[in-house]
Coordinates of C-alpha atoms and ligand atoms in Angstrom, one line a residue:
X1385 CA 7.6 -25.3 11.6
X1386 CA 4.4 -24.5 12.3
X1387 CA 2.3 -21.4 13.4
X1388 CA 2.5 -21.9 17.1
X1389 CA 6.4 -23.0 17.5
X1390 CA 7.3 -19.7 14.9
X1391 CA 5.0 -17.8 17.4
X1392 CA 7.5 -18.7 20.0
X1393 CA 10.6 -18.4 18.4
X1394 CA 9.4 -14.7 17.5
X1395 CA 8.0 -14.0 21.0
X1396 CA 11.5 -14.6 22.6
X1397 CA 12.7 -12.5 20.1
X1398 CA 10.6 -10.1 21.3
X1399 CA 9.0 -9.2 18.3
X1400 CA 5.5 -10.9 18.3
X1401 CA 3.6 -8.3 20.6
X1402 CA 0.1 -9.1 21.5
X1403 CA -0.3 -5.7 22.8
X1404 CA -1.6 -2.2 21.4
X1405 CA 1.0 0.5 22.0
X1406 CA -0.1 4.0 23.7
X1407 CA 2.2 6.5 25.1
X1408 CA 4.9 4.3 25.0
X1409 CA 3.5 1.5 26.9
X1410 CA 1.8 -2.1 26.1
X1411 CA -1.7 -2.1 26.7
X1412 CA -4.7 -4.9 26.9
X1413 CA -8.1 -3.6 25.5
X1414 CA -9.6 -1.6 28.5
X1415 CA -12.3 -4.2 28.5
X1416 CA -10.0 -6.9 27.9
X1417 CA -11.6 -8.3 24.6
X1418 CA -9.5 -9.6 21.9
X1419 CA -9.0 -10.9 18.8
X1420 CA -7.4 -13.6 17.0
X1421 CA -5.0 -13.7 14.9
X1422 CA -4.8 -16.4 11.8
X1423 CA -2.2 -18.0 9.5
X1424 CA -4.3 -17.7 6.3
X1425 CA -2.4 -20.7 4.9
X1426 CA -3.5 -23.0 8.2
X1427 CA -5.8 -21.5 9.4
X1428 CA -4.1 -21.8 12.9
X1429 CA -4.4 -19.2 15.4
X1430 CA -0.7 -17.3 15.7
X1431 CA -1.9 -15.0 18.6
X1432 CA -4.7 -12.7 20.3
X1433 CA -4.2 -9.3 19.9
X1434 CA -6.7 -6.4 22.0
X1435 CA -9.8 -5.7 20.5
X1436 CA -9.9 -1.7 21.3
X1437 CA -12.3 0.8 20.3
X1438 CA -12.9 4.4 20.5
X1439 CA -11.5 4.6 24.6
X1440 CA -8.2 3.6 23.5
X1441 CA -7.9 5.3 20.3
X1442 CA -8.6 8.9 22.4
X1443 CA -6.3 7.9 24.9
X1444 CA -3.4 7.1 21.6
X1445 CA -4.4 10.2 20.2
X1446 CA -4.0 12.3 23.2
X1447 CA -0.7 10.5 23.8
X1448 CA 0.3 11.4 20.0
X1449 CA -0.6 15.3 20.8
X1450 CA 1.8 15.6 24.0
X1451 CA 4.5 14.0 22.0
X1452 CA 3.6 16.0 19.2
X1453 CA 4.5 19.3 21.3
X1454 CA 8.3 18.0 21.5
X1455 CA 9.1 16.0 18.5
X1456 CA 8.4 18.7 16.1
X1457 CA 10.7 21.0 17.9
X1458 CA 13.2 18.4 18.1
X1459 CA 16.1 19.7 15.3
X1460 CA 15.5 17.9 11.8
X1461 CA 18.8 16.3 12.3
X1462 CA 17.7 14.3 15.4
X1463 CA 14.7 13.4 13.4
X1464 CA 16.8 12.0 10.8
X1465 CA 18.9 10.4 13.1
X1466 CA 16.5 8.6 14.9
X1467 CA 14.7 6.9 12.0
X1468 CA 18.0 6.1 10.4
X1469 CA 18.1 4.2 13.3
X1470 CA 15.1 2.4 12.7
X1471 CA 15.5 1.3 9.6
X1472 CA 19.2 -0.3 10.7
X1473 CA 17.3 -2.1 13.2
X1474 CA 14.3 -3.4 10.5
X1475 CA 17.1 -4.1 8.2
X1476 CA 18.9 -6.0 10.5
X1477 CA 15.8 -7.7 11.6
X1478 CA 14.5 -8.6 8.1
X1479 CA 14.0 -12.1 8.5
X1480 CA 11.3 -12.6 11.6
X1481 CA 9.9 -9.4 10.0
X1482 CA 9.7 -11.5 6.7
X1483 CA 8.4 -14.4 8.9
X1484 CA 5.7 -12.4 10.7
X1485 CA 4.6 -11.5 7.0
X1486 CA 4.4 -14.6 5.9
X1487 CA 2.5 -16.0 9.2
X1488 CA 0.1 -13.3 9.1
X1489 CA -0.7 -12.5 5.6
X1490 CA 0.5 -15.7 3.3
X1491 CA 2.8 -14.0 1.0
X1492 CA 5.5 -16.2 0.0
X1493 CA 8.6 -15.5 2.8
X1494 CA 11.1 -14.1 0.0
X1495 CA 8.3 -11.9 -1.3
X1496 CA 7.3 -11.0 2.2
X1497 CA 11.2 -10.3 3.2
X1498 CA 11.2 -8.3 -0.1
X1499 CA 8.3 -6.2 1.8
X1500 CA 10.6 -5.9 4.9
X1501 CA 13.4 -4.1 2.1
X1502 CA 10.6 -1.9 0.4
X1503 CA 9.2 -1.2 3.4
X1504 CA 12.3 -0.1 5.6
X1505 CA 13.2 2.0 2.5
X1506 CA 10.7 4.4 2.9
X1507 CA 12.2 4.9 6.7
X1508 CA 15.6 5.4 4.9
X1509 CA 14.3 8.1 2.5
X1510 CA 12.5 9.8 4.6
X1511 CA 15.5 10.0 7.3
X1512 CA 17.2 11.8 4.7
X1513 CA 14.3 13.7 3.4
X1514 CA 13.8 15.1 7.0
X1515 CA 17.2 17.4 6.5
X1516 CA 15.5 18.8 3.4
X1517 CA 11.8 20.4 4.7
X1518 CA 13.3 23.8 3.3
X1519 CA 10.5 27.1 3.1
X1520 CA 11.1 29.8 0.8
X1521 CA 11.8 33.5 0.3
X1522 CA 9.1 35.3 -2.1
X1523 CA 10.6 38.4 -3.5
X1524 CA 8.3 41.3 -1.9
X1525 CA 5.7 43.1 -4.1
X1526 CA 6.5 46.5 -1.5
X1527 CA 9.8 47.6 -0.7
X1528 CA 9.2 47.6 3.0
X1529 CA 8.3 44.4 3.0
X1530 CA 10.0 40.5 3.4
X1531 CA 7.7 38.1 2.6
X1532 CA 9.0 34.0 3.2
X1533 CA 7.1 30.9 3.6
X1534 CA 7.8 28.1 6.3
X1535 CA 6.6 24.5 6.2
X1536 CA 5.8 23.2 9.4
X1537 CA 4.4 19.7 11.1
X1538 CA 0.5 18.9 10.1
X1539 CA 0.3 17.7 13.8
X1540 CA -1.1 14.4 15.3
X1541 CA -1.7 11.9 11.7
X1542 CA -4.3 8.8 12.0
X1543 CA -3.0 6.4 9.6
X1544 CA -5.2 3.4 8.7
X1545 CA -3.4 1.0 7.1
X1546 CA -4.2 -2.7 5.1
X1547 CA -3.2 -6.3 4.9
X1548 CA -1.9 -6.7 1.7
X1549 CA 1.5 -4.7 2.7
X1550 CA 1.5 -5.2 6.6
X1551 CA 4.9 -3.4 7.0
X1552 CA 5.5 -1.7 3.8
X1553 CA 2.0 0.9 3.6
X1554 CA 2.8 1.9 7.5
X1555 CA 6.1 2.7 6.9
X1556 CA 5.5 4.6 3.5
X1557 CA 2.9 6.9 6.0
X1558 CA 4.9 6.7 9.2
X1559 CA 8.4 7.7 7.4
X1560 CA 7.3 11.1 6.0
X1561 CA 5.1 11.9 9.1
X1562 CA 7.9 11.6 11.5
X1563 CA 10.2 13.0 9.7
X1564 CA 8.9 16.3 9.6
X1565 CA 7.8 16.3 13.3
X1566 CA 4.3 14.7 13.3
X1567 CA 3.3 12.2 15.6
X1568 CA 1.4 9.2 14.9
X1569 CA -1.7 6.8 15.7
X1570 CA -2.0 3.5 13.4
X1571 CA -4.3 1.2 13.1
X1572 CA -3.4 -1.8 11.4
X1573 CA -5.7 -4.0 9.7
X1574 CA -7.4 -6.3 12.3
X1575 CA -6.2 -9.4 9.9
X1576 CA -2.3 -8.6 9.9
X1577 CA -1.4 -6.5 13.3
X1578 CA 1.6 -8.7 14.0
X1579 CA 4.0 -6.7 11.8
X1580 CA 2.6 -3.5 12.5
X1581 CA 3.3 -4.3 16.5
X1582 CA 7.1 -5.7 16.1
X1583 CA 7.9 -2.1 13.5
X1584 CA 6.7 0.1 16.7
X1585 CA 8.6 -2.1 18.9
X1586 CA 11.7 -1.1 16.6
X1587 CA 10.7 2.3 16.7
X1588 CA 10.8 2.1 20.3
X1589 CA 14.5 0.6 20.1
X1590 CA 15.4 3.4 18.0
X1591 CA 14.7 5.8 20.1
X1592 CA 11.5 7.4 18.6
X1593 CA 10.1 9.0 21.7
X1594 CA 6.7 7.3 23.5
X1595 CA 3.6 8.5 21.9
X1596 CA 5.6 9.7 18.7
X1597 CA 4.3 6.4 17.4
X1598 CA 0.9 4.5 18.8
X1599 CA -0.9 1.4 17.1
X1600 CA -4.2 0.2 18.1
X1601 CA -6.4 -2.4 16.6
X1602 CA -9.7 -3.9 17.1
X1603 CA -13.1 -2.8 16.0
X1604 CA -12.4 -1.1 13.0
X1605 CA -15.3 1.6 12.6
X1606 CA -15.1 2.9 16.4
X1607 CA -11.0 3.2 16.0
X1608 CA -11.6 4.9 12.3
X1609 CA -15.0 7.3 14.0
X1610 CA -12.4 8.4 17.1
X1611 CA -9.5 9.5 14.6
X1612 CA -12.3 11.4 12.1
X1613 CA -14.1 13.4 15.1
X1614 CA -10.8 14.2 17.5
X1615 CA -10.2 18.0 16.6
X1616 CA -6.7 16.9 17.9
X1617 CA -6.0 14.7 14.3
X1618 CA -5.0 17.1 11.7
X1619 CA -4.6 14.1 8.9
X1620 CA -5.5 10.4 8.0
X1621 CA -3.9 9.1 5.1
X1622 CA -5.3 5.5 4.3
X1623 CA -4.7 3.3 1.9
X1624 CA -7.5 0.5 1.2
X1625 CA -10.6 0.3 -0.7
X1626 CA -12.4 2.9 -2.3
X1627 CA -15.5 2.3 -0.6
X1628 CA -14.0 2.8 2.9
X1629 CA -11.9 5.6 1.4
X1630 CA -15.0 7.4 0.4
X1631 CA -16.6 6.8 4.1
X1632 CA -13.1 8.7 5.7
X1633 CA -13.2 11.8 3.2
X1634 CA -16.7 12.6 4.4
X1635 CA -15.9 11.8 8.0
X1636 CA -12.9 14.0 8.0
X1637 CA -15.4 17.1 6.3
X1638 CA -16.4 17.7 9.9
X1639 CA -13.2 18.8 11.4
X1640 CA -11.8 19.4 8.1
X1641 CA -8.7 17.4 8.3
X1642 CA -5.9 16.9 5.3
X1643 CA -6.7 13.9 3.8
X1644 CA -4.1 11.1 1.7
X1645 CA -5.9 8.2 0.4
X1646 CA -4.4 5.1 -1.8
X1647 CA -7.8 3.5 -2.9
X1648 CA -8.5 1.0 -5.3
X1649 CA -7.7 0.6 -9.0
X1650 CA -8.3 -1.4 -12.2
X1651 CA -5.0 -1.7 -13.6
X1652 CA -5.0 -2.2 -17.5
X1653 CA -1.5 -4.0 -18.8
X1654 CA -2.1 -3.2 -22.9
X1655 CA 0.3 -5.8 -24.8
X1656 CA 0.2 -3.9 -28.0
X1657 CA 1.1 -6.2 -31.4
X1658 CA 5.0 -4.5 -31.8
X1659 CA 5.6 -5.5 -27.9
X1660 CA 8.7 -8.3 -27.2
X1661 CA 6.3 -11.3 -26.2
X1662 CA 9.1 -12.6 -23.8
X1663 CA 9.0 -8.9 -22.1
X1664 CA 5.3 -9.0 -21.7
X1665 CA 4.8 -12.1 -20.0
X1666 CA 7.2 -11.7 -17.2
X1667 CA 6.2 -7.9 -16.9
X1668 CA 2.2 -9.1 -17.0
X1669 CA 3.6 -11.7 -14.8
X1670 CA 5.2 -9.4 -12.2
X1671 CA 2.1 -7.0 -12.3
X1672 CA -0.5 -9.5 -11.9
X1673 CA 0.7 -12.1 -9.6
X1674 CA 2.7 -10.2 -7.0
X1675 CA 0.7 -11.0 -3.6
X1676 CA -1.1 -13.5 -5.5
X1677 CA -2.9 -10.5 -7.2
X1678 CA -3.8 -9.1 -4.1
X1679 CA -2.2 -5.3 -4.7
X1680 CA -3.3 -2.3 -5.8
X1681 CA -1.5 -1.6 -8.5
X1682 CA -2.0 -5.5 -10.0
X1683 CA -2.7 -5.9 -13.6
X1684 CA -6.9 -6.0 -13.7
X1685 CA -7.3 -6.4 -17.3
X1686 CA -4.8 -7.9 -19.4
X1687 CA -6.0 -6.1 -23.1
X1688 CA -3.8 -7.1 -26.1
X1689 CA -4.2 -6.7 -29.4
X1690 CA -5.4 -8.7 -31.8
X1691 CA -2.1 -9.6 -34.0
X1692 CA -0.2 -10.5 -30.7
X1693 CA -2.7 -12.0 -28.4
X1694 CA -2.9 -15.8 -29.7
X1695 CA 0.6 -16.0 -29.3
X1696 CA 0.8 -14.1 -25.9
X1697 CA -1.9 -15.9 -24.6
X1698 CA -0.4 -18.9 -25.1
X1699 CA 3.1 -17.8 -23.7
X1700 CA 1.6 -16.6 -20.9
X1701 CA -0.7 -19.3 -20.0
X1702 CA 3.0 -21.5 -20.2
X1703 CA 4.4 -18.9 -17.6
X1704 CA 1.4 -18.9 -14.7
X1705 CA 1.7 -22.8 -15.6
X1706 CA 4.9 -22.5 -13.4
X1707 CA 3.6 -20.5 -10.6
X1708 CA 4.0 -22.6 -7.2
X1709 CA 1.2 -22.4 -5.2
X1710 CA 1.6 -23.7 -1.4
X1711 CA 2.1 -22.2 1.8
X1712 CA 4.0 -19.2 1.5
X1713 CA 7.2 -21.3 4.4
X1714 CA 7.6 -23.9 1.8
X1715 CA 10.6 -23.5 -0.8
X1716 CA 9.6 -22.4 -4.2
X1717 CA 6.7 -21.4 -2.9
X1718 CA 5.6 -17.9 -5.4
X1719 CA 1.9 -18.1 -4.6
X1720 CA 0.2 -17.6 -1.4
X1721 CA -3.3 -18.5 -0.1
X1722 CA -5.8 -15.3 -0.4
X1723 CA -6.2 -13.8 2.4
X1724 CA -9.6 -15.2 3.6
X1725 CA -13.1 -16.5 2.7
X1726 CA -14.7 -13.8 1.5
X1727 CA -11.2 -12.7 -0.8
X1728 CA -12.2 -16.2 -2.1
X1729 CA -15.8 -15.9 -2.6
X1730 CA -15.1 -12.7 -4.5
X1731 CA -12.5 -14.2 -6.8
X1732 CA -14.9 -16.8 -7.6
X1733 CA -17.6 -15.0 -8.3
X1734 CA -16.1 -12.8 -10.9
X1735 CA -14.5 -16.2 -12.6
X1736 CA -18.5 -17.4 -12.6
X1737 CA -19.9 -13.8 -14.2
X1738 CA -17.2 -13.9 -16.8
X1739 CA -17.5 -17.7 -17.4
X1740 CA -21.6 -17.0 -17.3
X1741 CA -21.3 -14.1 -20.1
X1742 CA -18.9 -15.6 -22.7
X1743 CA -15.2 -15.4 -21.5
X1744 CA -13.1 -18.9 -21.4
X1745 CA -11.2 -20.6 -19.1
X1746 CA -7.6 -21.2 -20.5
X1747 CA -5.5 -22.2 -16.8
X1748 CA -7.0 -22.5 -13.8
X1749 CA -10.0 -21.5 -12.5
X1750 CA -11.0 -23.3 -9.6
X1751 CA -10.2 -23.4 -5.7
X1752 CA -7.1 -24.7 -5.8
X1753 CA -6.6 -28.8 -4.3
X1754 CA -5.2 -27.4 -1.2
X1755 CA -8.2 -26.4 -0.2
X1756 CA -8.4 -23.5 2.7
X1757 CA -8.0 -19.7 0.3
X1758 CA -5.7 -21.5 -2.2
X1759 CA -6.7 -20.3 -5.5
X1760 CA -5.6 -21.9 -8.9
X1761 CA -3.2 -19.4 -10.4
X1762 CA -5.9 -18.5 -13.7
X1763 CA -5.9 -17.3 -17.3
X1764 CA -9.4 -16.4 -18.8
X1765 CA -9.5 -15.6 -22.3
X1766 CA -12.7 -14.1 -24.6
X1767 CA -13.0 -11.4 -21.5
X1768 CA -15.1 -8.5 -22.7
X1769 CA -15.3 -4.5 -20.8
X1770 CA -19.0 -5.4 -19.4
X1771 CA -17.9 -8.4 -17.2
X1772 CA -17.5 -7.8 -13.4
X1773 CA -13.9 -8.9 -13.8
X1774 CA -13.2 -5.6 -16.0
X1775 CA -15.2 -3.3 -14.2
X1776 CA -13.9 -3.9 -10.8
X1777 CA -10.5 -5.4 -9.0
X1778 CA -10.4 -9.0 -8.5
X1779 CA -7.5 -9.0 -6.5
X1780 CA -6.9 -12.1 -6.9
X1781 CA -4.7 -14.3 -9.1
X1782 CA -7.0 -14.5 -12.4
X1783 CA -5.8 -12.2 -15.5
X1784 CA -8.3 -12.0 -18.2
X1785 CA -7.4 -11.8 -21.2
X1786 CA -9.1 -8.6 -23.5
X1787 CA -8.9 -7.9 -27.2
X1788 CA -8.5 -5.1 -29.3
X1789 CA -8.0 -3.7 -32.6
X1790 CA -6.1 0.0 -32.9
X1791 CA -4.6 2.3 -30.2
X1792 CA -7.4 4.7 -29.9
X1793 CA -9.5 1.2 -28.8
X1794 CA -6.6 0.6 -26.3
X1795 CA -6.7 3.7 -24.6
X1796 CA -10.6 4.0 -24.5
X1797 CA -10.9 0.7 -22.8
X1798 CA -8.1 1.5 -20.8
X1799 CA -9.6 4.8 -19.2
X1800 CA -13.1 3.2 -19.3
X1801 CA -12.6 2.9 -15.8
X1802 CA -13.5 5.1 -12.3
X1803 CA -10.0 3.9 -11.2
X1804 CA -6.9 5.4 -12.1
X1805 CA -4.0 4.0 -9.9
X1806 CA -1.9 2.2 -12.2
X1807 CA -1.5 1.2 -15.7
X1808 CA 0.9 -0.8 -17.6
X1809 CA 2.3 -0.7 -21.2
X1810 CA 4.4 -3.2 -23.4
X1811 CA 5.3 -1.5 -26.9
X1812 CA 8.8 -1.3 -28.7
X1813 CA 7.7 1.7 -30.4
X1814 CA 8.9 5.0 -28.4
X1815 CA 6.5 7.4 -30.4
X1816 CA 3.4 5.1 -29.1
X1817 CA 4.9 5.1 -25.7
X1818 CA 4.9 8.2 -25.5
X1819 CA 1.5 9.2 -26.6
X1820 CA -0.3 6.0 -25.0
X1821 CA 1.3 7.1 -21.6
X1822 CA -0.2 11.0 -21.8
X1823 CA -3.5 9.8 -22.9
X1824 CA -3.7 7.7 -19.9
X1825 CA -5.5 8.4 -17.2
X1826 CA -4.0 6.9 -14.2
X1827 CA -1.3 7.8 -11.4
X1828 CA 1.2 5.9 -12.6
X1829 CA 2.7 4.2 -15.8
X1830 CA 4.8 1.2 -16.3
X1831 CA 6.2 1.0 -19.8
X1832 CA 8.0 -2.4 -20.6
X1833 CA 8.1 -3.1 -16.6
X1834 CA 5.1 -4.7 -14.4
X1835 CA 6.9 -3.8 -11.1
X1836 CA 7.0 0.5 -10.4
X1837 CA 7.0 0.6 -6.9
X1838 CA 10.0 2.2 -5.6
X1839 CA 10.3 4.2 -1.7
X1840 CA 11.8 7.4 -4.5
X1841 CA 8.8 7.7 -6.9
X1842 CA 5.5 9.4 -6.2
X1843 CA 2.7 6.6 -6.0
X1844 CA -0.9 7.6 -6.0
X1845 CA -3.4 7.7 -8.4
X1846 CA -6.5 10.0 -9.8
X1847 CA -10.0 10.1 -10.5
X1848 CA -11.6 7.9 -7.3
X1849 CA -7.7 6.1 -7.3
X1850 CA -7.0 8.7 -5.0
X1851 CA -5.6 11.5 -3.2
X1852 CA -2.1 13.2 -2.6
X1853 CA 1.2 10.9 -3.2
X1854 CA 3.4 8.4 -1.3
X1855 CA 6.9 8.3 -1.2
X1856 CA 9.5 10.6 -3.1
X1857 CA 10.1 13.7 -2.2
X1858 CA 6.3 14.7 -2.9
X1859 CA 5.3 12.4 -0.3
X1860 CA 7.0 14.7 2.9
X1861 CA 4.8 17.7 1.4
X1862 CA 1.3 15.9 2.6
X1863 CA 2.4 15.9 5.9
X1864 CA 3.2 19.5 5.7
X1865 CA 1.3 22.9 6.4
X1866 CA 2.6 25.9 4.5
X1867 CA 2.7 29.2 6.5
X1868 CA 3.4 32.4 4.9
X1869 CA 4.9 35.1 7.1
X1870 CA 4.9 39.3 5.9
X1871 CA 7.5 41.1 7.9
X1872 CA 6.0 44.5 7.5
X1873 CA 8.0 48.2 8.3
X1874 CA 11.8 46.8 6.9
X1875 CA 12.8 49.9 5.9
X1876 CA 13.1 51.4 9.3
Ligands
LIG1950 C1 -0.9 -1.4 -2.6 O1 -1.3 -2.5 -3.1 O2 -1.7 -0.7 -2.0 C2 0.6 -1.0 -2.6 C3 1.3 -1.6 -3.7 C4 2.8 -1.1 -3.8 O3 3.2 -0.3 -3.0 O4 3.4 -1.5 -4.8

């Protein structure tokens, strides 16, 4: 089916929107500009969607505080009820979620209604989390004295939000938010609205009051300049590149708003020479190819040492043999098309500097003969820690390979790095596991595993990975203020 007749189908579904939400209601661009919407694996036009700015966005926000002054007082339990309720209806609407996915971003449509179950999760969690925002009672230092803590709403949260997970990184912001009585403005990457627009629909179904949850989308740096400067916005959490990342945490210094950011990483997957081969090719597998490589938390740099890695690389080079690349509708399908030009332009670039400096192509390693973003699922071998491809994130499906000699090697080249989202270890040895995992400096650890994500773990990372975590029962606590009350003159 193509673009156009999916377009429809979803449209009299009701879930293809090609409006921005505010206050509850559908709205054009006040200007009427918009944007279009592609298929990344066509290149077809799905739909237009407004191009809105910094009008809009003050209008959403505004919108978000009035709701704000209700929703937080509604009881927890209503809360929790409510989103419950939400994520019924994305569960039961999985597949033209998945389809939307897959129209919008490329991912493959079991991957992408995998998203729509990872991504409903976090709705589910935090509907259960919202019953638990407990305070505290400190015992008093002064006998006439009763000294507690409450935890109470943050207020109105901008939450910027990329393509790579069009449902799944709104929900895992949304969730927590509006559990604990906040009210939200998102704005969805201009490249993948489509989902963004059919989950506030839901919310809308659910019963989530209008203005509890806004989305506008359009020209990116107005929408991102309104949410820094309104006094109104007590949080952004984003999750995206560092770069942009960087841009928001000085913004936000000006009204001195809480601040959550996802940002980039450099995952390293180390394949040390006691690791089950067959174990770390389908976990480097899972960590590097999910999204065709186009995650956060994807394997950067593939470092194994030296007893293992002719063997490895060859096992491995066997496995992304396998990967089916096509359009992300077509059966079998388990890689997608990048998600545009310049997504291509920087994959190929990186293959050229590594190519230029040394490293060797084992698989792949061109555009792929479908032409459009299709990539040619690639294995480089020979890489070495000063290439581009080890300093920054491809994300993209290419996994160079890196050598090394003893642990201490490992872990050096492993935290050689300004990144720290995610790394990844393969090892039978449970004392090395142990020690490799402390000595690493990154947000999370996968040991034996290349797929960690999970709505009840805490994902974030350190050093310029990050700030604050997502999901789990951390993740309510950024969305939190903590106020600490003295009751003075209890003796009386
Ligand atoms: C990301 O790429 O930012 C998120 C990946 C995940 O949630 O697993």
């Amino acid at each position: 089916m193509d673009a156009q007749s999916l377009a429809a189908r979803l449209k009299t579904s009701g879930l293809l929107r090609s409006q921005g939400l505010i206050g509850g209601k559908w709205v054009d661009a006040y200007d009427g500009k918009t944007v279009k919407v592609h298929n990344p694996a066509t290149g077809e036009v799905i739909t237009e969607v407004p191009c809105m700015g910094s009008r809009e966005t003050k209008d959403a926000i505004s919108s978000a505080n009035d709701a704000f002054q209700s929703w937080s007082k509604v009881t927890a339990a209503e809360r929790s009820r409510h989103l419950r309720k939400w994520y019924d209806l994305l569960i039961s609407h999985k597949e033209e979620l998945g389809q939307l996915i897959t129209l919008e971003q490329g991912k493959p449509l079991k991957e992408a209604i995998g998203e729509v179950g990872y991504g409903a999760s976090f709705i589910e969690f935090f509907s259960e989390e919202a019953k638990r925002v407990y305070g505290d009672i400190i015992p008093a230092p002064l006998a006439d004295r009763r000294l507690f803590v409450l935890k109470q709403p943050v207020g109105v949260v901008g939450a910027i939000t990329p393509w790579n997970f069009p449902l799944a990184m709104i929900t895992r912001k949304v969730g927590p938010a509006l559990a604990c009585g906040c009210t939200v403005v998102i704005k969805p990457s201009e490249l993948t609205p489509l989902t963004a627009l059919a989950a506030a629909e839901l919310s809308l179904q659910a019963g989530i009051p209008p203005g509890a949850v806004n989305v506008v989308m359009g020209k990116a740096s107005d929408i991102g300049d309104s949410l820094l400067e309104s006094s109104q916005v007590r949080k952004i959490t984003f999750t995206g590149s560092t770069a942009v990342g960087k841009k928001l945490m000085a913004g936000a210094a000006a009204t001195v708003k809480k601040l959550s950011l996802e940002l980039g990483g450099n995952a390293p997957c180390i394949v040390f020479d006691d690791a089950d081969v067959d174990v770390a090719v389908k976990g480097t597998l899972a960590a590097k190819f999910r999204n065709s490589g186009q995650t956060c938390v994807c394997a950067n740099r593939v470092i194994v040492q030296e007893g293992i890695y002719e063997r490895f690389a060859t096992a491995f080079s066997k496995a992304v043999q396998n990967l089916q690349v096509g359009d992300g509708f077509s059966e079998g399908i388990t890689q997608g098309p990048l998600i545009n030009e310049a997504a291509l332009h920087k994959v190929e670039s990186f293959v050229e500097d590594a190519i230029s400096k040394g490293a060797k192509i084992l698989l792949g390693g061109r555009r792929h003969s479908l032409g459009r973003t299709f990539y040619e699922p690639t294995v480089m071998g020979d890489v070495k820690s000063d290439m581009l491809i080890s300093r920054e994130e491809v994300f993209g499906p290419v996994a160079p390979l890196l050598r090394f000699r003893t642990e201490e090697e490992a872990i050096h080249m492993a935290n050689d790095t300004n990144a720290g989202l995610a790394a990844y270890i393969f090892t039978s040895n449970v004392q090395r596991t142990w020690r490799v995992t402390e000595a690493l400096e990154y947000g999370l650890v996968g040991v034996n595993e290349g797929i960690v994500s999970t709505e009840v773990a805490p994902f974030g990372g350190v050093k310029q990975s990050g700030l604050g975590r997502e999901g789990s029962k951390y993740g309510i606590d950024e969305y939190l203020e903590l106020k600490y009350v003295c009751l003075g003159n209890m003796e009386h």
